[in-house]
PDB file of C-alpha atoms in Angstrom:
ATOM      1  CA  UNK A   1     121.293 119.318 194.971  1.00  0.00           C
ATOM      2  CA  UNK A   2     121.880 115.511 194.284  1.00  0.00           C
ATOM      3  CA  UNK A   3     124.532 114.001 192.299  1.00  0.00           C
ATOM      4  CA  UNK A   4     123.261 112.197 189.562  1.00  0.00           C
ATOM      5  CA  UNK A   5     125.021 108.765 188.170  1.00  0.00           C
ATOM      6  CA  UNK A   6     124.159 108.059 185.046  1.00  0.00           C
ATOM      7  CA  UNK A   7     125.389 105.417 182.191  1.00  0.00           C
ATOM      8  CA  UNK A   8     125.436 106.152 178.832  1.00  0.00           C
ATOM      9  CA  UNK A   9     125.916 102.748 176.790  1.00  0.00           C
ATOM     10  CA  UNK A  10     126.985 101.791 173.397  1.00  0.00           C
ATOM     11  CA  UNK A  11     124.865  99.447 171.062  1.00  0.00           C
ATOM     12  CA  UNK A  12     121.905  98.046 171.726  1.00  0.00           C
ATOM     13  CA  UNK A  13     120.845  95.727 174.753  1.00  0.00           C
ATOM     14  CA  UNK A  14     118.714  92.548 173.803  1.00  0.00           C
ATOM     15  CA  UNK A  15     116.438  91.315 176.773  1.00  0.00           C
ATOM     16  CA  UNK A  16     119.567  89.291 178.618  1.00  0.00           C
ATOM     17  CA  UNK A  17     120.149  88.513 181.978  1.00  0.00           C
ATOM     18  CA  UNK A  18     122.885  91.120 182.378  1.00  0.00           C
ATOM     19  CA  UNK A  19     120.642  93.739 180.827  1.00  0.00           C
ATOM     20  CA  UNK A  20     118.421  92.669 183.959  1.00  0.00           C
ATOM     21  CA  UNK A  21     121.124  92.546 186.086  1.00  0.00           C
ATOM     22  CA  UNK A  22     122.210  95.979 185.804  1.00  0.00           C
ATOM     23  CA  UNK A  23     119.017  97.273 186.622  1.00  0.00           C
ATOM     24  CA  UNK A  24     118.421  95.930 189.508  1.00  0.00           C
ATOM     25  CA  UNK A  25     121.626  97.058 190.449  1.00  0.00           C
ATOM     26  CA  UNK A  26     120.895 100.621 189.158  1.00  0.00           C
ATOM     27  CA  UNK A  27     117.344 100.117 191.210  1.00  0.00           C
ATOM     28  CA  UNK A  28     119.239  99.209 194.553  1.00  0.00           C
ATOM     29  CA  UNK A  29     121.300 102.104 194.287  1.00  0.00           C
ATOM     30  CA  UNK A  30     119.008 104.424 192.985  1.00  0.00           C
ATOM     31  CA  UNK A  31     116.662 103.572 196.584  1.00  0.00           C
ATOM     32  CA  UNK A  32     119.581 104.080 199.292  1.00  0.00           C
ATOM     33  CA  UNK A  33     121.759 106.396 197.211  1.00  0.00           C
ATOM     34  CA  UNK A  34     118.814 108.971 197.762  1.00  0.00           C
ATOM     35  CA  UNK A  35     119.540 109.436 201.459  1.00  0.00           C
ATOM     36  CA  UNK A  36     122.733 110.373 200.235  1.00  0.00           C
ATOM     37  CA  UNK A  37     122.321 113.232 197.773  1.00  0.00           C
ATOM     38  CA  UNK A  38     123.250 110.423 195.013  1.00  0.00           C
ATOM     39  CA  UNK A  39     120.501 110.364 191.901  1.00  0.00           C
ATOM     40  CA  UNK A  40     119.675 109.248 188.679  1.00  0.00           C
ATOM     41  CA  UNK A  41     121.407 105.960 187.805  1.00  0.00           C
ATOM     42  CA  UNK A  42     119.931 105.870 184.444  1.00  0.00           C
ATOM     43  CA  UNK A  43     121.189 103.130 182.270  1.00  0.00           C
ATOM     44  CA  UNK A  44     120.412 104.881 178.602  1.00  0.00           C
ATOM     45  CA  UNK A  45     121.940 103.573 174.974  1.00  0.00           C
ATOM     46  CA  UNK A  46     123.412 105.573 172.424  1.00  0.00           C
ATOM     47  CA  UNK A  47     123.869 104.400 168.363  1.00  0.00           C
ATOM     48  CA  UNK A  48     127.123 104.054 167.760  1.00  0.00           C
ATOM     49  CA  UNK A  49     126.775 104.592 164.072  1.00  0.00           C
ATOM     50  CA  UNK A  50     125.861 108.144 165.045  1.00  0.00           C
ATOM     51  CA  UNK A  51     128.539 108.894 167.640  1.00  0.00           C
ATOM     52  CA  UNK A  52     127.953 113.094 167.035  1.00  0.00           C
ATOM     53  CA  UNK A  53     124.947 112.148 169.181  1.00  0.00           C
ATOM     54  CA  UNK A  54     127.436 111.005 172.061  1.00  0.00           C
ATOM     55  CA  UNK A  55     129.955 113.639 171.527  1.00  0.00           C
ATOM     56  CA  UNK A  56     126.718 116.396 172.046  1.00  0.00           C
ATOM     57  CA  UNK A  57     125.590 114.739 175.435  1.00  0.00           C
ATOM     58  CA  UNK A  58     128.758 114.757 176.697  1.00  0.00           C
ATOM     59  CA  UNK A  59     128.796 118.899 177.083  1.00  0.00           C
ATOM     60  CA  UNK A  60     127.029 121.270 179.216  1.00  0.00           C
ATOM     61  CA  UNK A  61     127.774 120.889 183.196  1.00  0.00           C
ATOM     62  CA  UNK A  62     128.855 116.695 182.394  1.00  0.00           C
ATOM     63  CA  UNK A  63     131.245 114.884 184.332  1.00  0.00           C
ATOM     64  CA  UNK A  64     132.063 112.834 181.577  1.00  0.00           C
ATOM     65  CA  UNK A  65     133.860 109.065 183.176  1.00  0.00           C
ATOM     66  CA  UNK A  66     135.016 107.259 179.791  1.00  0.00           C
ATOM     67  CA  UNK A  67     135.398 103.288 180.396  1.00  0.00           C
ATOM     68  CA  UNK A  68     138.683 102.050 178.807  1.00  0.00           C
ATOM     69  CA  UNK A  69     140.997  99.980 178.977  1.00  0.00           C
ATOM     70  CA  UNK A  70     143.980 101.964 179.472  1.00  0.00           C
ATOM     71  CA  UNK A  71     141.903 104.106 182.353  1.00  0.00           C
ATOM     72  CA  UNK A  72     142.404 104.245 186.169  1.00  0.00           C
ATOM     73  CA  UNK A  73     141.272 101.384 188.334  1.00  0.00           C
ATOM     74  CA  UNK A  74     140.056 102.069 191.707  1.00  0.00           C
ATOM     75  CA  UNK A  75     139.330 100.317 194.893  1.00  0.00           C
ATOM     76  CA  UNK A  76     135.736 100.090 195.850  1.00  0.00           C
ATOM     77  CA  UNK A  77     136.541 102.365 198.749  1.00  0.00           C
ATOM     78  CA  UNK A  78     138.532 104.433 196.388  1.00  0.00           C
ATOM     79  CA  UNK A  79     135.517 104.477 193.813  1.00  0.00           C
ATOM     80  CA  UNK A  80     132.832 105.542 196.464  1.00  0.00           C
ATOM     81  CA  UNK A  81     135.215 108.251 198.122  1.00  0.00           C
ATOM     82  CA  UNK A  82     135.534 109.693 194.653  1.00  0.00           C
ATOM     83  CA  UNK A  83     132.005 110.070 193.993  1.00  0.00           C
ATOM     84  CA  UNK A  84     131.751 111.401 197.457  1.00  0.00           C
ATOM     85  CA  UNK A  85     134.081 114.571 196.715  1.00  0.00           C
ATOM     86  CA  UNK A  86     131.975 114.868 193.212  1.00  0.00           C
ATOM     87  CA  UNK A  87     128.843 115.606 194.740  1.00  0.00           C
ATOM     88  CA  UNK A  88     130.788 117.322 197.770  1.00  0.00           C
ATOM     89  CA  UNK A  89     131.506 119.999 195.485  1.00  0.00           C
ATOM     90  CA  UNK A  90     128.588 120.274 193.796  1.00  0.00           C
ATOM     91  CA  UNK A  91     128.718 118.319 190.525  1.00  0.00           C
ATOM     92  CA  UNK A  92     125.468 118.285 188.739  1.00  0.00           C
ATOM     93  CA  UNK A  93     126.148 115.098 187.249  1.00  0.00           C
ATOM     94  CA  UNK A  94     128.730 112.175 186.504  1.00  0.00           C
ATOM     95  CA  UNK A  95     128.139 110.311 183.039  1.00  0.00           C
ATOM     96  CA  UNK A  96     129.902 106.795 182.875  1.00  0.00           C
ATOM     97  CA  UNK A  97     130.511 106.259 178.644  1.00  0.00           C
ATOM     98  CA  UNK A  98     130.908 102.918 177.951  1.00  0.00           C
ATOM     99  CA  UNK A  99     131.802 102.217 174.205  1.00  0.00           C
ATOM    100  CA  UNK A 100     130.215  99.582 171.968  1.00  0.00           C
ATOM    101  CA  UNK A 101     131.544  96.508 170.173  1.00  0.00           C
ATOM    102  CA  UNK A 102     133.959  99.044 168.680  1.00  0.00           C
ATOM    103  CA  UNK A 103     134.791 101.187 171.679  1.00  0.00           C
ATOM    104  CA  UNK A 104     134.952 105.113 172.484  1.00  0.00           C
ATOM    105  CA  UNK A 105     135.247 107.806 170.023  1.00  0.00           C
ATOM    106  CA  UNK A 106     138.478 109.380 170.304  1.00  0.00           C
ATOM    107  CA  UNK A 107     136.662 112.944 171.100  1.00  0.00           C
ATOM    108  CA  UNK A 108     134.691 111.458 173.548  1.00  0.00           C
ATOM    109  CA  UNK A 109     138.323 109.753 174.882  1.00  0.00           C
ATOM    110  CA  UNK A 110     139.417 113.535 174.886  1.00  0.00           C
ATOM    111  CA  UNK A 111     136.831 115.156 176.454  1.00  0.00           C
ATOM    112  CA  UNK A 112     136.602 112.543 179.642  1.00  0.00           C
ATOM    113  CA  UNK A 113     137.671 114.442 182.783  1.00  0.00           C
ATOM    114  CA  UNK A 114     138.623 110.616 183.718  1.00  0.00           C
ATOM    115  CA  UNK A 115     139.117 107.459 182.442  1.00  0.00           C
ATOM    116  CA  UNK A 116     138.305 104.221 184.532  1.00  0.00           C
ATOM    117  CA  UNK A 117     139.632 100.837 183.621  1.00  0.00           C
ATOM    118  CA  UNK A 118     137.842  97.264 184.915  1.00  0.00           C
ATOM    119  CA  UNK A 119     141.896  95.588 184.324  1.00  0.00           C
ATOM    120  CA  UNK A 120     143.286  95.620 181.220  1.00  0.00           C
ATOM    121  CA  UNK A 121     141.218  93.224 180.025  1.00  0.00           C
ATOM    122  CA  UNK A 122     138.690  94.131 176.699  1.00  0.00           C
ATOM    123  CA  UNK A 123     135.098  93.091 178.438  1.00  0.00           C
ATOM    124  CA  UNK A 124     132.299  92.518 176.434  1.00  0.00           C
ATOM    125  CA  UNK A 125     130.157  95.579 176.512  1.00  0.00           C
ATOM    126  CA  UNK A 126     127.216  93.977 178.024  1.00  0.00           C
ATOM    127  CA  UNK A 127     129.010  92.835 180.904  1.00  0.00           C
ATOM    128  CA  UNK A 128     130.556  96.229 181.823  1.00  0.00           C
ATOM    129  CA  UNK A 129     127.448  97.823 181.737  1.00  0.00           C
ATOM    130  CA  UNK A 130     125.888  95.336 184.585  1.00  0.00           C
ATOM    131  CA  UNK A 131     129.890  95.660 186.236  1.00  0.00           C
ATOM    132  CA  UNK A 132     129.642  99.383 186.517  1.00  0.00           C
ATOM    133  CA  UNK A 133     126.017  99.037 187.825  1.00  0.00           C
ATOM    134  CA  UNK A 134     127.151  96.810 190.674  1.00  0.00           C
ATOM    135  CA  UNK A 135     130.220  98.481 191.587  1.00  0.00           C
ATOM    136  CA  UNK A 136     128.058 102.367 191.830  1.00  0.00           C
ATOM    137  CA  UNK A 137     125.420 100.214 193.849  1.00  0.00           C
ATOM    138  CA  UNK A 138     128.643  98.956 195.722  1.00  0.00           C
ATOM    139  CA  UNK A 139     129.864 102.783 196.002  1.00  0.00           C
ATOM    140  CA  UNK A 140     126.482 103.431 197.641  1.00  0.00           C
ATOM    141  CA  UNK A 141     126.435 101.373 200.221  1.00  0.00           C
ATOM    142  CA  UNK A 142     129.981 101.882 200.995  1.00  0.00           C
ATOM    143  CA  UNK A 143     129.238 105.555 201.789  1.00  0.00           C
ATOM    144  CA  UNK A 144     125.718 104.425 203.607  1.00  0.00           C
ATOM    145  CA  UNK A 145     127.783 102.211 205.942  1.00  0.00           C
ATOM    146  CA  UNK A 146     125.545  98.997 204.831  1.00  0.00           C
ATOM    147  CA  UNK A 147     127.290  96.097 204.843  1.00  0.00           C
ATOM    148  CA  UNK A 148     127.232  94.286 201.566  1.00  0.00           C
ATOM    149  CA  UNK A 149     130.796  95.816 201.153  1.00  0.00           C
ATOM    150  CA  UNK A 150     132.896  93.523 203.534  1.00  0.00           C
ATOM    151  CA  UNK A 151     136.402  94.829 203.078  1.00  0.00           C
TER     152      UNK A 151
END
């Protein structure tokens, strides 16, 4: 069974070029991660004036990644040899919460199994969505051996 990699955004996305951006990325992955037993990579939106509606996707066989601030920050090596011992052992599926203008719930913040941190820099929400995108693409090819990762 695959590994899916999923983002679940706050607020809504206007037609932008990062909006575009992360798709692609999401695409690229989503093509060579397949080979791997890596799926999904979904890019989906959630309201945050209704954030019950994120708490309730966030149970029920979820890794559940909240993006903050004050979370871990990983190499690129590091990031794609941690999704390779998720799907080693058989998780279903890793959702990456990334908070709107006003950032995570704190019960969301409480039920992450992890936290992951960009720097300690506050990002604007738009540009960590097409961020994560690019560094799970990057993850991918990483563990495919293809050589846009030149570390």
């Amino acid at each position: 069974m695959a590994l899916a990699l999923d983002i679940l955004a706050g607020g809504r996305a206007k037609a932008a070029p990062e909006t575009e951006l992360a798709h692609a990325y999401l695409q690229r992955a989503r093509d060579t991660g397949r080979a791997l037993g890596l799926a999904s990579f979904v890019l989906s939106e959630w309201d945050e004036r209704k954030p019950e509606r994120l708490i309730d996707a966030c149970v029920g066989g979820v890794l559940l990644v909240a993006l903050d601030e004050r979370g871990a920050s990983f190499t690129g090596e590091a990031f794609a040899k941690q999704i390779a011992r998720w799907r080693d052992v058989g998780e279903p599926r890793a959702l990456f919460v990334i908070g709107g203008p006003d950032g995570l719930p704190d019960e969301v913040k409480r039920r992450a199994q992890m936290t992951l941190a960009f720097g300690t820099q506050t990002w604007p929400h738009l540009l960590v969505r097409t961020m994560l995108a690019e560094q799970l693409f990057r993850a991918v090819t990483i563990l495919s051996g293809h050589p846009y990762h030149r570390a």
